[in-house]
XYZ file of C-alpha atoms in Angstrom:
599
model
C -16.436 -13.963 23.022
C -19.844 -12.656 23.960
C -23.066 -14.791 22.873
C -25.799 -13.254 20.870
C -28.637 -12.199 22.963
C -31.694 -13.179 20.996
C -33.131 -16.569 20.647
C -36.568 -17.608 19.418
C -37.223 -20.272 21.907
C -35.631 -21.663 25.071
C -33.358 -24.758 24.964
C -35.549 -27.603 26.354
C -34.057 -29.325 29.380
C -35.334 -32.486 31.050
C -34.127 -36.018 32.018
C -37.045 -38.346 30.582
C -36.261 -37.925 26.902
C -36.038 -35.503 23.939
C -37.359 -35.621 20.496
C -36.631 -32.761 17.957
C -37.615 -33.092 14.236
C -38.509 -30.892 11.105
C -42.104 -31.252 11.708
C -44.170 -30.976 14.978
C -46.362 -34.103 14.106
C -43.141 -36.176 14.053
C -41.852 -34.849 17.392
C -45.232 -35.230 18.927
C -45.301 -39.182 17.592
C -41.677 -39.559 18.739
C -42.456 -38.263 22.209
C -45.642 -40.434 22.394
C -43.484 -43.352 21.738
C -41.127 -42.458 24.657
C -43.962 -41.879 26.722
C -45.478 -45.452 26.069
C -41.982 -46.952 27.130
C -40.352 -47.145 23.824
C -36.682 -46.241 23.274
C -35.009 -43.912 21.032
C -34.724 -46.083 18.379
C -38.854 -46.896 18.458
C -39.362 -43.094 18.746
C -37.174 -42.323 15.571
C -39.006 -44.830 13.607
C -42.097 -43.634 14.285
C -41.234 -40.103 13.627
C -39.553 -41.326 10.281
C -42.831 -42.666 9.069
C -44.933 -39.677 9.986
C -42.525 -37.421 8.417
C -43.132 -39.487 5.100
C -46.804 -38.249 5.480
C -46.393 -34.806 6.996
C -43.763 -33.677 4.395
C -44.328 -35.663 1.124
C -42.383 -33.006 -0.844
C -39.357 -33.528 1.437
C -39.202 -37.286 1.890
C -41.260 -40.471 1.098
C -41.443 -44.235 1.698
C -39.348 -44.648 -1.640
C -36.507 -42.451 -0.396
C -33.252 -43.199 1.413
C -31.981 -43.150 5.163
C -28.656 -42.435 6.638
C -28.289 -42.486 10.473
C -25.644 -42.214 12.926
C -26.489 -43.400 16.515
C -25.161 -44.702 19.837
C -26.842 -47.650 21.532
C -25.868 -48.431 24.999
C -25.784 -52.046 24.382
C -23.094 -51.445 21.615
C -21.003 -48.898 23.672
C -19.807 -47.259 20.599
C -21.289 -45.028 17.817
C -22.519 -46.785 14.459
C -23.855 -45.856 11.093
C -26.989 -47.181 9.481
C -26.646 -46.984 5.600
C -29.808 -47.317 3.970
C -28.939 -45.375 0.799
C -30.013 -47.484 -2.000
C -27.873 -48.274 -5.000
C -28.015 -47.611 -8.897
C -29.920 -50.334 -10.770
C -28.101 -53.000 -12.643
C -29.221 -51.329 -15.973
C -27.983 -47.943 -15.121
C -24.730 -47.585 -16.908
C -23.044 -44.627 -18.351
C -23.590 -46.161 -21.831
C -27.248 -46.566 -21.231
C -27.539 -42.732 -20.664
C -25.158 -41.915 -23.320
C -27.303 -43.926 -25.823
C -30.237 -41.443 -24.739
C -28.280 -38.832 -25.772
C -27.937 -37.599 -22.093
C -24.982 -35.814 -20.555
C -26.333 -35.500 -17.054
C -28.764 -37.964 -15.233
C -32.016 -36.184 -15.341
C -33.349 -34.705 -11.891
C -36.859 -36.248 -12.227
C -38.981 -39.019 -13.738
C -38.106 -42.551 -14.031
C -34.517 -42.696 -15.122
C -32.629 -41.288 -11.931
C -34.397 -43.804 -9.568
C -32.053 -45.907 -7.146
C -33.272 -48.525 -4.713
C -35.672 -47.423 -2.117
C -33.522 -47.779 0.969
C -35.560 -46.056 3.720
C -37.908 -48.979 4.614
C -35.291 -51.640 5.036
C -33.455 -48.995 7.046
C -36.130 -48.255 9.533
C -37.063 -51.928 9.501
C -33.215 -52.978 10.585
C -33.268 -50.121 13.213
C -36.487 -51.381 14.661
C -35.720 -54.854 14.851
C -32.019 -54.530 15.951
C -32.352 -51.951 18.629
C -36.090 -51.044 19.223
C -38.370 -52.740 21.366
C -42.020 -52.046 20.112
C -44.013 -53.813 17.427
C -44.207 -52.817 13.785
C -47.968 -51.729 14.303
C -47.235 -49.674 17.273
C -44.631 -47.476 15.329
C -46.469 -47.372 12.119
C -50.009 -46.304 13.615
C -49.252 -42.735 13.879
C -48.352 -42.526 10.201
C -51.300 -44.681 9.214
C -53.447 -42.365 10.970
C -52.384 -39.180 9.374
C -52.391 -40.800 5.974
C -55.890 -41.796 6.592
C -57.428 -38.882 8.328
C -55.108 -36.088 6.847
C -52.439 -33.535 7.569
C -52.603 -29.851 7.549
C -50.959 -28.355 4.215
C -48.245 -26.099 4.971
C -47.355 -23.221 2.499
C -44.460 -25.100 1.157
C -46.532 -28.180 0.204
C -48.858 -26.073 -1.390
C -46.242 -24.100 -3.659
C -44.856 -27.454 -4.748
C -47.966 -29.059 -5.646
C -48.882 -25.801 -7.512
C -45.692 -25.530 -9.453
C -45.914 -29.316 -10.526
C -49.855 -29.568 -11.038
C -49.664 -28.936 -14.963
C -46.921 -31.837 -14.978
C -49.270 -34.207 -12.951
C -52.321 -33.371 -15.053
C -50.570 -33.583 -18.441
C -47.713 -36.066 -17.963
C -48.085 -37.867 -14.488
C -51.630 -38.811 -13.984
C -50.900 -41.246 -11.104
C -49.404 -38.317 -9.192
C -52.418 -36.082 -10.027
C -54.685 -39.065 -8.554
C -53.083 -38.625 -4.904
C -51.899 -34.964 -4.822
C -54.616 -33.088 -7.046
C -58.212 -32.942 -5.794
C -60.255 -32.683 -8.949
C -57.265 -31.518 -10.901
C -56.521 -28.855 -8.465
C -53.589 -28.388 -6.097
C -54.227 -28.106 -2.529
C -54.045 -24.596 -0.783
C -52.346 -23.728 2.377
C -54.597 -24.684 5.384
C -56.134 -27.449 3.551
C -56.051 -30.919 4.882
C -54.883 -33.843 2.385
C -54.918 -37.605 2.806
C -52.832 -40.415 1.205
C -55.227 -43.299 1.586
C -53.388 -45.576 -0.999
C -50.362 -45.176 1.328
C -52.193 -46.028 4.376
C -53.813 -49.029 2.518
C -50.211 -50.035 1.669
C -48.943 -50.019 5.104
C -52.198 -51.709 6.461
C -51.525 -54.521 4.188
C -48.220 -55.024 5.140
C -49.052 -55.229 8.694
C -51.893 -57.711 8.086
C -49.723 -59.859 6.157
C -47.030 -59.852 8.539
C -49.065 -60.387 11.743
C -50.675 -63.482 9.585
C -47.191 -64.928 9.111
C -46.118 -64.785 12.719
C -46.877 -63.402 16.148
C -43.206 -62.873 16.912
C -42.119 -59.082 16.734
C -38.855 -59.818 14.947
C -40.452 -62.336 12.464
C -43.381 -59.688 11.798
C -40.554 -57.137 10.821
C -38.723 -59.563 8.765
C -41.888 -60.531 6.926
C -42.542 -56.623 6.232
C -39.134 -56.518 4.787
C -39.484 -59.478 2.445
C -42.989 -57.972 1.314
C -41.306 -54.697 0.330
C -38.322 -56.007 -1.307
C -39.326 -59.451 -2.585
C -43.006 -59.541 -2.667
C -46.090 -57.401 -4.047
C -44.373 -54.022 -3.221
C -41.495 -54.924 -5.234
C -43.765 -56.247 -7.918
C -45.827 -53.309 -8.186
C -42.457 -51.129 -8.415
C -41.092 -53.300 -11.253
C -44.197 -53.289 -13.238
C -44.517 -49.445 -13.309
C -40.812 -49.114 -14.337
C -41.147 -51.412 -17.010
C -44.253 -50.262 -18.358
C -44.193 -46.576 -18.286
C -42.564 -44.014 -20.204
C -43.042 -40.558 -18.806
C -41.704 -36.912 -19.243
C -38.698 -36.039 -17.070
C -36.484 -32.818 -16.575
C -34.458 -33.814 -19.935
C -37.598 -32.524 -21.800
C -38.183 -35.786 -23.261
C -40.243 -39.023 -22.115
C -38.206 -42.129 -20.862
C -38.738 -45.349 -19.184
C -37.172 -46.482 -16.038
C -34.137 -48.758 -15.403
C -35.207 -50.198 -12.018
C -36.481 -53.699 -11.733
C -37.708 -56.098 -8.842
C -34.301 -57.768 -8.903
C -32.599 -54.429 -8.004
C -34.731 -54.446 -4.794
C -34.430 -58.237 -4.147
C -30.521 -57.954 -4.386
C -30.086 -55.086 -1.798
C -30.476 -54.622 1.930
C -29.540 -51.815 4.639
C -26.320 -52.412 6.694
C -24.306 -50.938 9.479
C -21.043 -49.377 9.276
C -18.503 -47.741 11.502
C -18.550 -43.915 11.311
C -15.714 -41.885 10.005
C -14.484 -39.614 13.056
C -12.457 -36.664 13.752
C -11.264 -35.539 17.153
C -11.699 -31.560 17.748
C -10.662 -30.751 21.303
C -12.858 -32.471 24.048
C -15.025 -33.715 20.915
C -15.103 -36.617 18.683
C -17.411 -35.905 15.635
C -18.833 -38.987 14.114
C -20.131 -38.936 10.431
C -21.304 -41.325 7.732
C -18.617 -42.473 5.354
C -17.425 -41.250 1.977
C -20.180 -42.608 0.140
C -21.881 -39.524 1.728
C -20.621 -35.913 2.014
C -20.485 -36.271 5.666
C -16.738 -36.287 5.905
C -16.716 -32.828 4.434
C -17.611 -31.567 7.973
C -14.818 -33.328 9.534
C -12.438 -32.001 6.826
C -13.575 -28.552 7.618
C -13.093 -28.939 11.188
C -9.435 -30.122 10.567
C -8.859 -26.809 8.713
C -10.335 -24.699 11.214
C -8.349 -25.978 14.220
C -6.103 -23.396 15.728
C -7.448 -20.414 13.750
C -8.717 -18.784 16.748
C -12.571 -19.033 16.083
C -13.402 -18.587 19.648
C -12.058 -15.071 19.389
C -13.914 -14.141 16.288
C -17.580 -12.834 16.513
C -20.293 -15.370 15.414
C -21.698 -12.964 13.079
C -18.674 -10.969 12.116
C -16.631 -10.994 8.886
C -13.607 -12.760 10.089
C -15.611 -15.868 11.252
C -17.709 -15.865 8.071
C -14.564 -15.487 5.824
C -12.722 -18.136 7.509
C -15.259 -20.673 7.592
C -16.454 -19.966 4.168
C -12.987 -20.586 2.677
C -12.367 -23.788 4.597
C -15.738 -24.945 3.198
C -14.520 -24.441 -0.351
C -11.315 -26.382 0.086
C -13.109 -29.233 1.843
C -16.192 -29.256 -0.685
C -13.520 -29.401 -3.712
C -12.028 -32.383 -2.146
C -15.553 -33.851 -2.049
C -15.823 -33.319 -5.881
C -12.349 -35.036 -6.556
C -12.161 -37.879 -4.008
C -15.608 -38.912 -2.395
C -17.414 -41.922 -3.686
C -18.562 -45.435 -2.608
C -15.625 -46.969 -1.248
C -16.820 -50.321 -2.514
C -16.072 -49.072 -5.860
C -13.244 -46.672 -5.731
C -10.134 -46.016 -3.594
C -10.925 -43.104 -1.493
C -7.774 -41.571 0.324
C -9.943 -41.363 3.504
C -7.039 -41.468 6.092
C -4.867 -38.562 4.413
C -7.723 -36.499 3.707
C -8.398 -36.461 7.614
C -4.901 -36.443 8.471
C -3.445 -33.436 10.547
C -0.435 -33.182 7.902
C -2.796 -32.766 5.086
C -4.934 -30.224 6.819
C -1.955 -28.154 7.656
C -0.926 -28.088 4.192
C -4.420 -27.156 2.988
C -4.895 -24.426 5.734
C -2.036 -22.425 4.170
C -4.415 -21.706 1.251
C -6.820 -19.707 3.278
C -5.803 -16.075 2.703
C -7.456 -12.591 3.390
C -9.080 -12.783 -0.190
C -11.838 -14.924 -1.317
C -10.844 -17.682 -3.665
C -12.585 -17.867 -7.114
C -11.040 -21.267 -8.046
C -11.914 -24.806 -7.222
C -8.889 -26.232 -5.609
C -8.874 -29.892 -4.669
C -5.822 -31.350 -3.015
C -3.489 -34.128 -4.035
C -3.469 -36.619 -1.352
C -0.688 -39.221 -1.797
C 0.407 -37.176 -4.713
C -2.494 -38.290 -6.597
C -4.045 -36.096 -9.260
C -7.573 -35.037 -8.989
C -10.083 -35.532 -11.552
C -12.703 -32.692 -11.494
C -13.472 -32.491 -15.299
C -16.927 -33.016 -14.790
C -17.184 -30.541 -11.933
C -15.500 -27.880 -13.775
C -17.855 -28.475 -16.838
C -20.562 -27.583 -14.515
C -19.433 -24.019 -14.042
C -22.089 -21.245 -14.052
C -24.859 -20.425 -11.645
C -28.024 -22.610 -12.784
C -30.358 -19.898 -11.187
C -34.128 -20.833 -11.316
C -34.673 -24.089 -13.025
C -37.968 -22.845 -14.512
C -41.046 -24.298 -16.026
C -42.632 -26.809 -13.638
C -39.566 -28.585 -12.515
C -39.033 -28.857 -8.921
C -36.409 -31.123 -8.346
C -36.087 -31.981 -4.652
C -33.387 -31.257 -2.207
C -31.389 -28.171 -3.437
C -32.866 -25.895 -0.716
C -32.166 -22.408 -1.643
C -32.744 -19.926 -4.576
C -30.122 -17.208 -4.603
C -32.052 -15.224 -2.154
C -32.084 -17.957 0.240
C -35.779 -18.944 -0.384
C -36.593 -22.675 0.006
C -36.827 -24.560 -3.211
C -37.114 -28.024 -1.926
C -35.495 -29.780 1.102
C -35.457 -33.088 3.202
C -36.249 -33.753 6.701
C -34.171 -34.635 10.070
C -34.657 -36.285 13.371
C -32.789 -36.347 16.610
C -33.745 -38.472 19.629
C -32.273 -39.349 23.101
C -34.001 -41.300 25.423
C -33.535 -41.427 29.337
C -31.027 -44.189 29.099
C -28.671 -42.144 26.776
C -29.482 -43.899 23.510
C -29.363 -41.289 20.699
C -29.831 -41.347 17.198
C -29.463 -38.603 14.355
C -31.117 -39.541 11.083
C -31.667 -37.555 7.663
C -34.393 -39.481 5.579
C -34.883 -38.115 2.307
C -35.944 -38.903 -1.323
C -39.093 -39.794 -2.932
C -40.085 -36.495 -3.171
C -43.682 -36.144 -4.830
C -42.520 -33.340 -7.152
C -39.662 -35.510 -8.561
C -41.005 -38.749 -9.346
C -44.558 -40.167 -10.737
C -46.429 -42.010 -8.091
C -46.690 -45.809 -8.271
C -50.336 -46.119 -8.362
C -51.052 -49.285 -6.267
C -48.801 -48.127 -3.457
C -49.297 -44.347 -3.198
C -45.736 -43.136 -3.103
C -42.899 -42.513 -5.617
C -39.156 -43.482 -5.902
C -35.955 -41.585 -5.031
C -34.214 -39.791 -7.809
C -30.875 -39.608 -5.920
C -29.291 -41.087 -9.206
C -29.116 -37.552 -10.471
C -25.965 -37.289 -8.315
C -23.734 -39.428 -10.064
C -21.678 -37.977 -13.002
C -21.480 -39.669 -16.504
C -17.734 -39.313 -16.521
C -16.034 -42.696 -15.806
C -13.230 -41.018 -14.471
C -14.909 -39.332 -11.640
C -15.183 -40.252 -8.124
C -19.025 -40.140 -8.012
C -19.331 -41.689 -11.711
C -22.340 -44.036 -12.562
C -21.961 -47.650 -11.909
C -24.665 -50.417 -11.427
C -24.921 -51.148 -7.589
C -22.902 -48.043 -6.700
C -24.266 -45.774 -4.030
C -24.825 -42.079 -5.057
C -22.579 -39.737 -3.016
C -25.449 -38.454 -1.129
C -25.845 -35.097 0.543
C -27.706 -36.410 3.416
C -25.520 -36.078 6.615
C -26.588 -36.746 10.285
C -24.134 -35.952 13.095
C -23.381 -37.257 16.384
C -20.576 -36.147 18.922
C -18.671 -37.738 21.703
C -17.513 -35.626 24.597
C -14.574 -36.704 26.578
C -15.393 -40.210 25.267
C -19.108 -40.076 26.278
C -21.962 -39.877 23.869
C -22.892 -36.096 23.890
C -24.945 -34.617 20.939
C -26.938 -35.457 17.788
C -27.839 -32.884 15.323
C -28.241 -32.203 11.795
C -30.311 -30.376 9.026
C -32.079 -30.692 5.751
C -30.270 -28.543 2.828
C -28.588 -30.613 0.180
C -24.877 -29.289 -0.193
C -25.561 -26.797 2.726
C -26.196 -29.478 5.374
C -22.613 -29.721 6.200
C -22.265 -26.098 6.289
C -25.092 -25.088 8.492
C -24.400 -28.224 10.684
C -20.692 -27.217 11.259
C -21.877 -23.695 12.121
C -24.247 -24.978 15.024
C -21.094 -27.111 16.283
C -18.864 -24.134 16.104
C -21.245 -21.905 17.840
C -21.818 -24.605 20.523
C -18.294 -25.527 20.934
C -16.252 -22.291 20.440
C -18.788 -19.513 21.182
C -20.323 -21.132 24.262
C -23.789 -21.036 22.939
C -26.427 -23.447 23.994
C -28.162 -25.416 21.288
C -31.114 -22.921 20.670
C -28.784 -20.070 20.541
C -26.575 -21.974 18.098
C -29.400 -22.635 15.855
C -30.732 -19.072 15.896
C -27.445 -17.310 15.123
C -27.448 -15.792 11.643
C -26.182 -18.332 9.152
C -24.681 -18.488 5.717
C -23.549 -20.849 2.890
C -21.194 -20.882 -0.051
C -22.284 -22.108 -3.501
C -18.693 -21.981 -4.916
C -18.597 -25.708 -5.638
C -20.746 -27.674 -8.039
C -24.234 -28.575 -6.858
C -25.027 -32.312 -6.285
C -28.472 -31.928 -8.211
C -29.445 -31.429 -11.778
C -28.487 -29.335 -13.420
C -25.266 -29.305 -11.426
C -24.249 -25.887 -11.717
C -21.774 -23.718 -9.614
C -21.184 -20.215 -8.918
C -17.522 -19.436 -8.074
C -17.099 -17.037 -4.998
C -21.052 -16.969 -4.191
C -22.029 -16.384 -0.563
C -25.370 -16.489 0.630
C -26.059 -14.766 3.888
C -29.035 -14.145 5.845
C -30.364 -10.563 6.112
C -29.671 -10.230 9.962
C -25.882 -9.816 9.345
C -24.881 -6.157 10.064
C -24.307 -4.053 6.842
C -20.616 -3.398 7.670
C -19.991 -7.305 7.958
C -21.436 -7.570 4.485
C -19.473 -4.914 3.034
C -16.100 -6.190 4.494
C -16.809 -9.739 3.014
C -17.390 -7.851 -0.545
C -14.422 -6.098 -0.158
C -12.568 -9.344 0.338
C -13.876 -10.620 -2.860
C -16.893 -12.677 -1.655
C -19.904 -12.561 -4.090
C -22.343 -11.854 -1.422
C -26.101 -12.224 -1.957
C -28.404 -11.366 0.908
C -31.358 -13.481 1.745
C -34.219 -13.180 3.868
C -33.551 -12.519 7.679
C -34.435 -16.156 8.611
C -33.877 -18.244 5.454
C -30.833 -20.427 6.172
C -31.271 -23.888 7.599
C -33.625 -26.048 9.441
C -31.231 -27.453 12.201
C -32.294 -29.541 15.005
C -30.152 -30.724 17.893
C -30.251 -32.682 21.153
C -27.326 -33.591 23.888
C -26.901 -35.385 26.733
C -24.892 -33.289 29.611
C -24.668 -35.536 32.432
C -28.052 -36.729 33.790
C -29.740 -33.514 31.864
C -31.084 -34.042 28.350
C -31.390 -30.673 26.248
C -32.702 -30.099 22.856
C -33.326 -27.097 20.442
C -35.205 -26.762 17.019
C -35.100 -24.150 14.175
C -37.751 -21.623 13.943
C -37.033 -20.723 10.267
C -40.301 -22.311 8.375
C -42.294 -22.169 11.407
C -42.721 -25.900 11.723
C -39.808 -27.558 13.354
C -40.357 -28.328 17.076
C -38.521 -30.067 19.783
C -40.345 -31.896 22.595
C -39.018 -33.442 25.898
C -39.265 -33.290 29.553
């Protein structure tokens, strides 16, 4: 099958190192760390902290961090789980007493433990080589001297400016200059955040001159010291408006922070030809990419045009089946019995593959692994396209409107160093528009708790100490048993649709990384959204405007409810690969801020 001729940028190639992220400042910081002798984990950590400053509407210090990585010293892929858990006081009964049927998408109530800081500290301590001050210096510098305001930051702050002025004054103090939102092209600082990091560094270095002990001291300050105290006090004392339309207090306490820490796991994997694809576990939506691959085996994808109706239809129908299983079966394995082996088995995939027909399905059809009956009552109750949320709510990661325009987002990082260490990370949460700033700290908390269902029979039901079923989904692939590629994208429920398309274009259509990123993309909204207000739009298929009119009409004729977005509106993919001694990378041109760097 011939490749598409047009690409926005070259695929980078070199032998020294590759850093590709969703903002050029982070890519530059990561590359600077490699040039100073740091490894992939040092570079990813530095880039991650820069993204908190450069894209505060997309992630922040109070957010979460899943990563999948390969370290030469381990000789095998690993997952870092820095997804914070629900507070001890977050029970279904507690929300029902407040008269709520859904966890709000903003405010104090949906907070989970902020996991990103501990995750980066674990990765730096266990696999990095540089000091905490070295990797934090870039973020501190940008927080103090400022970052350029991109159009989306201006859009988000403008939308929530009335909320900040009327109800969240601590956020107004950080993000509104004299009560006014910044304009695109302005520069903004966050000196409160810079002061938080400087104080952590100063105290950690006073405690010890040893690198490892300094990192451990920083972790203790965050989760058991004055950072945790400030969060505890704010969440106990404040009662603030949220997306329910009413003011509520918080449920998170200092004990919730003190009793949690990031940890490592083995990835969930699936073999696809020469490749072994590695994802985070069933506490995330990551395995849904693997289920899609299992369904798509042997369907002749390499013979289908990458922008043709047969490919789009087949992939979209596979997504519907895999995401229906996500709704029925995915949740924190520490709390529920996930039929993981069956969901990823050849036999189950063959059974489910038979449901892919010539017509678009309009039903939500989870399977029955091991003969178990799926519980999707909460998901079915969410029927109906939520459309625009309205008023001043801008609730984070759900990325697209019906026309493919960005509504919110997250960030992504891929790094490979010259020794072949590689890491893919998708930090998110702590969005400036979704939770009030803790004033002493200069940042807000994650509202990832909105992903829980208030239905005790659902796989992703709310329980204290449980991980929300996050949409964050970095990817790593081995080729012929050797570490080969890391990739990912922001995008909420779309992450494992766009990431799948990149992989298929690369593996099935022979495209290089940049070509695979630039190819016209699409996504389904057939299944329930993971974010408040949790609606779904059966049969809805959103496609970039670059698809041919004949392709769109063919799909509509098959029953897809196609909505056509802007020409460059789907995804923010980045990717890096190691092909023998040659390192490669690509980055998405959509949004005009993602860049790869390398040599």
